[in-house]
Each structure stands twice: as C-alpha cells, then as structure tokens.
Amino acid sequence: MLDAFTAVTRGIRLVFRPGLRRYVFMPILVNLLIYGGGLYYVLGHFGGWLDSWMAAVPGWLNWLEWLIWPLFVATLILIVFFTFTLITHLIAAPFYGFLAAKVETQVTGRPPADDRGLLKTGIDAMGRELVKLAYILPRMAVLFVIGWIPALNLAAPFLWALFSAWMMAITYLDYPMDNNRVSFAEMRRRLRARTWPTLTFGGWVTLITWIPLANIFLLPGAVAGSVLMWDRHYRDDAVTPVVKG
C-alpha cells in the first residue's frame, strides 16, 4: 500500500537520480527567481501594508490592538504564501507537467496516454493552471471573509489547513492526470473518491512548501510523488458507466 508520505519521500529521491535530474533544473530555477524577487518585494513593503491595515481599524477598537495586530500579520503571511504558490505553479506548470511525464515513463515503463506534442502540452498546461486559479481563488476569498466573522473565525485555521491540503492535492495530482487526458472535473471526482490519500498527500506537500529555501528543491519531488499516487490510487478510478435496462 503506497501512502502519501512514502510517495513524497520516494518522489524526492527519484527526481535527483540520473536520467531525471536534468528535468528538475528549470522548475528549480523558476522557483528561485520568483521566490527571490517576491521575497525582496514583500520585505520592502510588508511594514507599509501592515501600517495601512492598522490605520483602517476604528478608534473604538484600539483596545483590541494586541489581538488585531497578530491577526493582520497572520493574514498577510497567508495571502503572500498563497500568492507566491499560485504564481510559481502558473509559470512552472509546463516544466512540472513535462517532469511528471518523464517520471511516469521511467517508473511505470509506459508513457502517459497523451498524443499532444511538447509545445501543445506546454500551452495546455498554462490553460489548465488558469482553470485551477478560477476554482481556487473564490474559495480563498470565502475563507478570508470567514476569518473576519466573529465566532466563525475560530474555525478559520482548521478550514485553512483543510483547504491548503485540498489545494495542494489538486495542484500536484493534476500534473499526471492532465498528462493522461483526465478532465479537471473528473480529476476532482477521483480525488474526492479517495479522500484520505488525497488530503494526506496534499498535507505533506503543504508542509514542504513552508520549509524556507528547501521547498524550492523539494517541490519537484512532490511532482514525482504525485505520479506515484496517480499510478497507485487514481489511474483506474474511472467512472463506471450506468447500464440502463
């Protein structure tokens, strides 16, 4: 039985073996450039953003500043984290998709069920990322609003944790599924049908993304891990046709 942790750790070891290392270089370079530039920008503006938010707090709530300030800091960190993650995956998607295809060929001995050329695959990968954004962003907005509603905001950290795991599962498990021409709607159905493997895999990938600098080198391993998960848990989970009598 392949569990999520084993898939991720095996994937990390796999991508740095001879034959696959050359396909990891571009995703790592993209991550380095985005995170380096993004971190430089955020560090220069974070204090100003925080001051602007605090200035917008009504005077009668000043006595709650001790609670509001850390809430704003946590919210800004979450926004920055998710923004970096979404932008990184949007730009690196063609490279991750190509890496997933090479891993699948090496691990299973057969290429993905995809007859698209390299250029078409890259273009489609970018389009697929936009579909993911259209799915993820409205849900992020709802969680952001919940975080400001008294009483409900107590559940916000748990909801964010579940959402993070689900979002990462969708982001990474979609690479092998897209390579095998599984539609976005069908991909989500397969993930829901395997809730525990899906959320545990997404949870481990979320933890990886929070490791400063190391995440840049570990995320390609998560792509390889997604291929292992796809082959073990999701490949044969097709919709059973309904037979009408």
CSV table of C-alpha atoms in Angstrom, one decimal:
chain,number,residue,atom,x,y,z
A,1,MET,CA,0.0,0.0,0.0
A,2,LEU,CA,1.6,3.3,-1.1
A,3,ASP,CA,0.8,6.0,1.4
A,4,ALA,CA,1.2,9.8,0.8
A,5,PHE,CA,4.3,10.2,2.9
A,6,THR,CA,6.1,7.3,1.2
A,7,ALA,CA,5.1,8.7,-2.2
A,8,VAL,CA,6.6,12.1,-1.4
A,9,THR,CA,9.8,10.8,0.0
A,10,ARG,CA,10.3,8.3,-2.8
A,11,GLY,CA,9.5,11.1,-5.3
A,12,ILE,CA,12.2,13.4,-3.8
A,13,ARG,CA,14.8,10.7,-4.1
A,14,LEU,CA,13.6,9.8,-7.6
A,15,VAL,CA,13.9,13.2,-9.3
A,16,PHE,CA,17.6,13.6,-8.3
A,17,ARG,CA,18.6,10.3,-9.8
A,18,PRO,CA,20.5,10.1,-13.2
A,19,GLY,CA,18.1,10.4,-16.1
A,20,LEU,CA,15.7,12.7,-14.3
A,21,ARG,CA,17.9,15.4,-12.8
A,22,ARG,CA,18.1,17.4,-16.0
A,23,TYR,CA,14.3,17.8,-15.9
A,24,VAL,CA,14.4,19.3,-12.4
A,25,PHE,CA,16.7,22.3,-13.3
A,26,MET,CA,14.1,24.6,-14.9
A,27,PRO,CA,11.4,24.2,-12.2
A,28,ILE,CA,14.1,24.9,-9.5
A,29,LEU,CA,15.3,28.0,-11.5
A,30,VAL,CA,11.8,29.3,-11.9
A,31,ASN,CA,11.1,28.9,-8.1
A,32,LEU,CA,14.4,30.6,-7.2
A,33,LEU,CA,13.7,33.6,-9.4
A,34,ILE,CA,10.1,34.0,-8.2
A,35,TYR,CA,10.7,33.5,-4.5
A,36,GLY,CA,13.9,35.6,-4.6
A,37,GLY,CA,12.2,38.5,-6.3
A,38,GLY,CA,8.9,38.1,-4.4
A,39,LEU,CA,10.7,38.0,-1.0
A,40,TYR,CA,12.7,41.1,-1.8
A,41,TYR,CA,9.5,42.9,-2.8
A,42,VAL,CA,7.5,41.7,0.2
A,43,LEU,CA,10.2,42.5,2.8
A,44,GLY,CA,10.3,46.1,1.4
A,45,HIS,CA,6.5,46.6,1.6
A,46,PHE,CA,5.3,44.4,4.4
A,47,GLY,CA,5.6,47.0,7.1
A,48,GLY,CA,3.7,49.6,5.0
A,49,TRP,CA,0.9,47.1,4.2
A,50,LEU,CA,0.6,46.3,7.9
A,51,ASP,CA,0.6,50.0,8.9
A,52,SER,CA,-2.2,50.7,6.3
A,53,TRP,CA,-4.4,47.9,7.7
A,54,MET,CA,-3.9,49.0,11.3
A,55,ALA,CA,-4.7,52.6,10.4
A,56,ALA,CA,-8.0,51.4,9.0
A,57,VAL,CA,-9.1,49.9,12.3
A,58,PRO,CA,-11.7,52.1,14.0
A,59,GLY,CA,-10.6,54.0,17.1
A,60,TRP,CA,-13.0,52.3,19.4
A,61,LEU,CA,-11.2,49.0,18.7
A,62,ASN,CA,-7.8,50.3,19.7
A,63,TRP,CA,-8.1,48.4,23.0
A,64,LEU,CA,-8.0,45.1,20.9
A,65,GLU,CA,-4.8,46.1,19.1
A,66,TRP,CA,-3.0,43.3,20.9
A,67,LEU,CA,-5.3,40.8,19.1
A,68,ILE,CA,-5.8,42.5,15.8
A,69,TRP,CA,-2.1,43.1,15.0
A,70,PRO,CA,-1.2,39.3,15.1
A,71,LEU,CA,-4.3,38.5,13.1
A,72,PHE,CA,-3.3,41.0,10.4
A,73,VAL,CA,0.2,39.6,10.4
A,74,ALA,CA,-1.0,36.0,10.0
A,75,THR,CA,-3.5,37.1,7.3
A,76,LEU,CA,-0.8,38.9,5.3
A,77,ILE,CA,1.5,35.9,5.6
A,78,LEU,CA,-1.2,33.6,4.4
A,79,ILE,CA,-2.0,35.9,1.5
A,80,VAL,CA,1.7,36.2,0.5
A,81,PHE,CA,2.2,32.4,0.8
A,82,PHE,CA,-0.8,31.5,-1.4
A,83,THR,CA,0.0,34.3,-3.9
A,84,PHE,CA,3.6,33.0,-4.3
A,85,THR,CA,2.4,29.5,-4.6
A,86,LEU,CA,-0.2,30.2,-7.3
A,87,ILE,CA,2.2,32.4,-9.3
A,88,THR,CA,5.0,29.9,-9.1
A,89,HIS,CA,2.8,27.0,-10.2
A,90,LEU,CA,1.3,29.1,-13.0
A,91,ILE,CA,4.7,29.8,-14.5
A,92,ALA,CA,6.3,26.4,-13.7
A,93,ALA,CA,3.4,24.3,-14.9
A,94,PRO,CA,4.8,23.3,-18.3
A,95,PHE,CA,8.0,22.2,-16.7
A,96,TYR,CA,6.2,20.3,-13.9
A,97,GLY,CA,4.0,18.6,-16.5
A,98,PHE,CA,7.0,17.6,-18.6
A,99,LEU,CA,8.7,16.3,-15.4
A,100,ALA,CA,5.6,14.3,-14.4
A,101,ALA,CA,5.6,12.7,-17.9
A,102,LYS,CA,9.2,11.6,-17.7
A,103,VAL,CA,8.7,10.2,-14.2
A,104,GLU,CA,5.7,8.2,-15.3
A,105,THR,CA,7.6,6.8,-18.2
A,106,GLN,CA,10.5,5.7,-16.1
A,107,VAL,CA,8.5,4.4,-13.1
A,108,THR,CA,5.8,2.5,-15.0
A,109,GLY,CA,7.6,1.7,-18.2
A,110,ARG,CA,4.9,3.4,-20.3
A,111,PRO,CA,4.4,7.0,-21.3
A,112,PRO,CA,1.3,8.9,-20.4
A,113,ALA,CA,-1.8,8.4,-22.5
A,114,ASP,CA,-1.3,11.7,-24.3
A,115,ASP,CA,-0.7,12.3,-28.0
A,116,ARG,CA,-0.1,16.1,-27.8
A,117,GLY,CA,3.3,17.5,-28.8
A,118,LEU,CA,5.6,19.2,-26.5
A,119,LEU,CA,4.5,22.8,-27.5
A,120,LYS,CA,0.8,21.9,-27.3
A,121,THR,CA,1.3,20.3,-23.9
A,122,GLY,CA,3.0,23.4,-22.5
A,123,ILE,CA,0.3,25.7,-23.8
A,124,ASP,CA,-2.4,23.4,-22.4
A,125,ALA,CA,-0.6,23.3,-19.1
A,126,MET,CA,-0.8,27.0,-18.7
A,127,GLY,CA,-4.5,26.9,-19.6
A,128,ARG,CA,-5.1,24.2,-17.0
A,129,GLU,CA,-3.4,26.4,-14.4
A,130,LEU,CA,-5.9,29.2,-15.1
A,131,VAL,CA,-8.7,26.7,-14.6
A,132,LYS,CA,-7.2,25.8,-11.2
A,133,LEU,CA,-7.0,29.5,-10.3
A,134,ALA,CA,-10.7,30.0,-11.3
A,135,TYR,CA,-11.5,27.1,-8.9
A,136,ILE,CA,-9.2,28.1,-6.0
A,137,LEU,CA,-9.4,31.9,-5.8
A,138,PRO,CA,-13.2,32.2,-5.0
A,139,ARG,CA,-12.8,29.6,-2.2
A,140,MET,CA,-9.8,31.5,-0.8
A,141,ALA,CA,-12.0,34.7,-0.8
A,142,VAL,CA,-14.7,32.9,1.2
A,143,LEU,CA,-12.2,31.7,3.8
A,144,PHE,CA,-10.7,35.1,4.0
A,145,VAL,CA,-14.2,36.6,4.8
A,146,ILE,CA,-14.9,33.8,7.4
A,147,GLY,CA,-11.7,34.8,9.1
A,148,TRP,CA,-13.3,38.2,9.9
A,149,ILE,CA,-16.6,36.9,11.2
A,150,PRO,CA,-16.8,36.7,15.0
A,151,ALA,CA,-17.2,33.1,16.3
A,152,LEU,CA,-16.8,31.6,12.8
A,153,ASN,CA,-13.3,32.9,12.6
A,154,LEU,CA,-12.4,30.4,15.4
A,155,ALA,CA,-12.8,27.6,12.8
A,156,ALA,CA,-10.8,29.5,10.2
A,157,PRO,CA,-7.3,28.0,11.0
A,158,PHE,CA,-8.8,24.5,10.6
A,159,LEU,CA,-10.6,25.4,7.4
A,160,TRP,CA,-7.4,26.9,6.0
A,161,ALA,CA,-5.5,23.7,6.9
A,162,LEU,CA,-8.0,21.5,5.1
A,163,PHE,CA,-8.2,23.9,2.2
A,164,SER,CA,-4.4,24.0,1.9
A,165,ALA,CA,-4.2,20.2,1.7
A,166,TRP,CA,-7.0,20.1,-0.9
A,167,MET,CA,-5.5,22.9,-3.0
A,168,MET,CA,-2.0,21.2,-3.0
A,169,ALA,CA,-3.6,17.9,-3.9
A,170,ILE,CA,-5.4,19.5,-6.8
A,171,THR,CA,-2.3,21.4,-7.9
A,172,TYR,CA,0.1,18.4,-7.9
A,173,LEU,CA,-2.0,15.4,-8.7
A,174,ASP,CA,-3.4,17.3,-11.7
A,175,TYR,CA,0.0,17.1,-13.5
A,176,PRO,CA,-0.1,13.3,-14.1
A,177,MET,CA,-3.9,13.5,-14.7
A,178,ASP,CA,-3.6,16.2,-17.2
A,179,ASN,CA,-0.9,14.2,-18.9
A,180,ASN,CA,-3.3,11.3,-19.2
A,181,ARG,CA,-6.1,13.5,-20.5
A,182,VAL,CA,-8.2,13.4,-17.4
A,183,SER,CA,-10.5,16.4,-17.3
A,184,PHE,CA,-10.4,18.9,-14.4
A,185,ALA,CA,-13.9,17.9,-13.3
A,186,GLU,CA,-13.1,14.2,-13.5
A,187,MET,CA,-9.8,14.8,-11.6
A,188,ARG,CA,-11.7,16.4,-8.7
A,189,ARG,CA,-14.2,13.5,-8.7
A,190,ARG,CA,-11.3,11.0,-8.4
A,191,LEU,CA,-9.7,13.0,-5.6
A,192,ARG,CA,-13.0,13.1,-3.7
A,193,ALA,CA,-13.4,9.4,-4.1
A,194,ARG,CA,-10.0,8.8,-2.4
A,195,THR,CA,-10.4,11.4,0.4
A,196,TRP,CA,-7.7,10.1,2.8
A,197,PRO,CA,-4.9,9.6,0.3
A,198,THR,CA,-5.8,12.9,-1.3
A,199,LEU,CA,-5.7,15.1,1.9
A,200,THR,CA,-2.7,13.4,3.4
A,201,PHE,CA,-0.7,13.8,0.2
A,202,GLY,CA,-1.8,17.5,0.0
A,203,GLY,CA,-1.0,17.9,3.6
A,204,TRP,CA,2.6,16.7,3.2
A,205,VAL,CA,3.1,18.9,0.2
A,206,THR,CA,1.8,21.8,2.1
A,207,LEU,CA,4.4,21.2,4.9
A,208,ILE,CA,7.1,21.1,2.2
A,209,THR,CA,6.1,24.4,0.8
A,210,TRP,CA,6.5,26.0,4.2
A,211,ILE,CA,10.2,25.0,4.5
A,212,PRO,CA,12.2,28.1,3.6
A,213,LEU,CA,14.6,27.6,0.6
A,214,ALA,CA,14.5,23.8,0.9
A,215,ASN,CA,11.0,23.8,-0.6
A,216,ILE,CA,12.5,25.1,-3.9
A,217,PHE,CA,14.4,21.8,-4.2
A,218,LEU,CA,11.8,19.5,-2.7
A,219,LEU,CA,8.7,20.5,-4.8
A,220,PRO,CA,9.9,18.7,-7.9
A,221,GLY,CA,9.9,15.6,-5.7
A,222,ALA,CA,6.3,16.3,-4.9
A,223,VAL,CA,5.6,16.2,-8.6
A,224,ALA,CA,7.2,12.8,-8.8
A,225,GLY,CA,5.3,11.7,-5.8
A,226,SER,CA,2.1,12.8,-7.5
A,227,VAL,CA,2.9,10.4,-10.3
A,228,LEU,CA,3.3,7.5,-7.8
A,229,MET,CA,0.0,8.4,-6.2
A,230,TRP,CA,-1.7,8.6,-9.6
A,231,ASP,CA,-0.5,5.2,-10.6
A,232,ARG,CA,-1.5,3.6,-7.3
A,233,HIS,CA,-4.7,5.3,-6.3
A,234,TYR,CA,-6.3,7.2,-9.2
A,235,ARG,CA,-5.4,5.7,-12.6
A,236,ASP,CA,-8.1,3.0,-12.6
A,237,ASP,CA,-10.7,5.0,-10.8
A,238,ALA,CA,-12.7,5.8,-13.9
A,239,VAL,CA,-16.4,6.5,-13.9
A,240,THR,CA,-18.4,3.3,-14.1
A,241,PRO,CA,-20.9,3.6,-16.9
A,242,VAL,CA,-24.6,3.3,-16.0
A,243,VAL,CA,-26.3,0.4,-17.8
A,244,LYS,CA,-29.9,1.1,-18.5
A,245,GLY,CA,-32.2,-1.8,-18.7
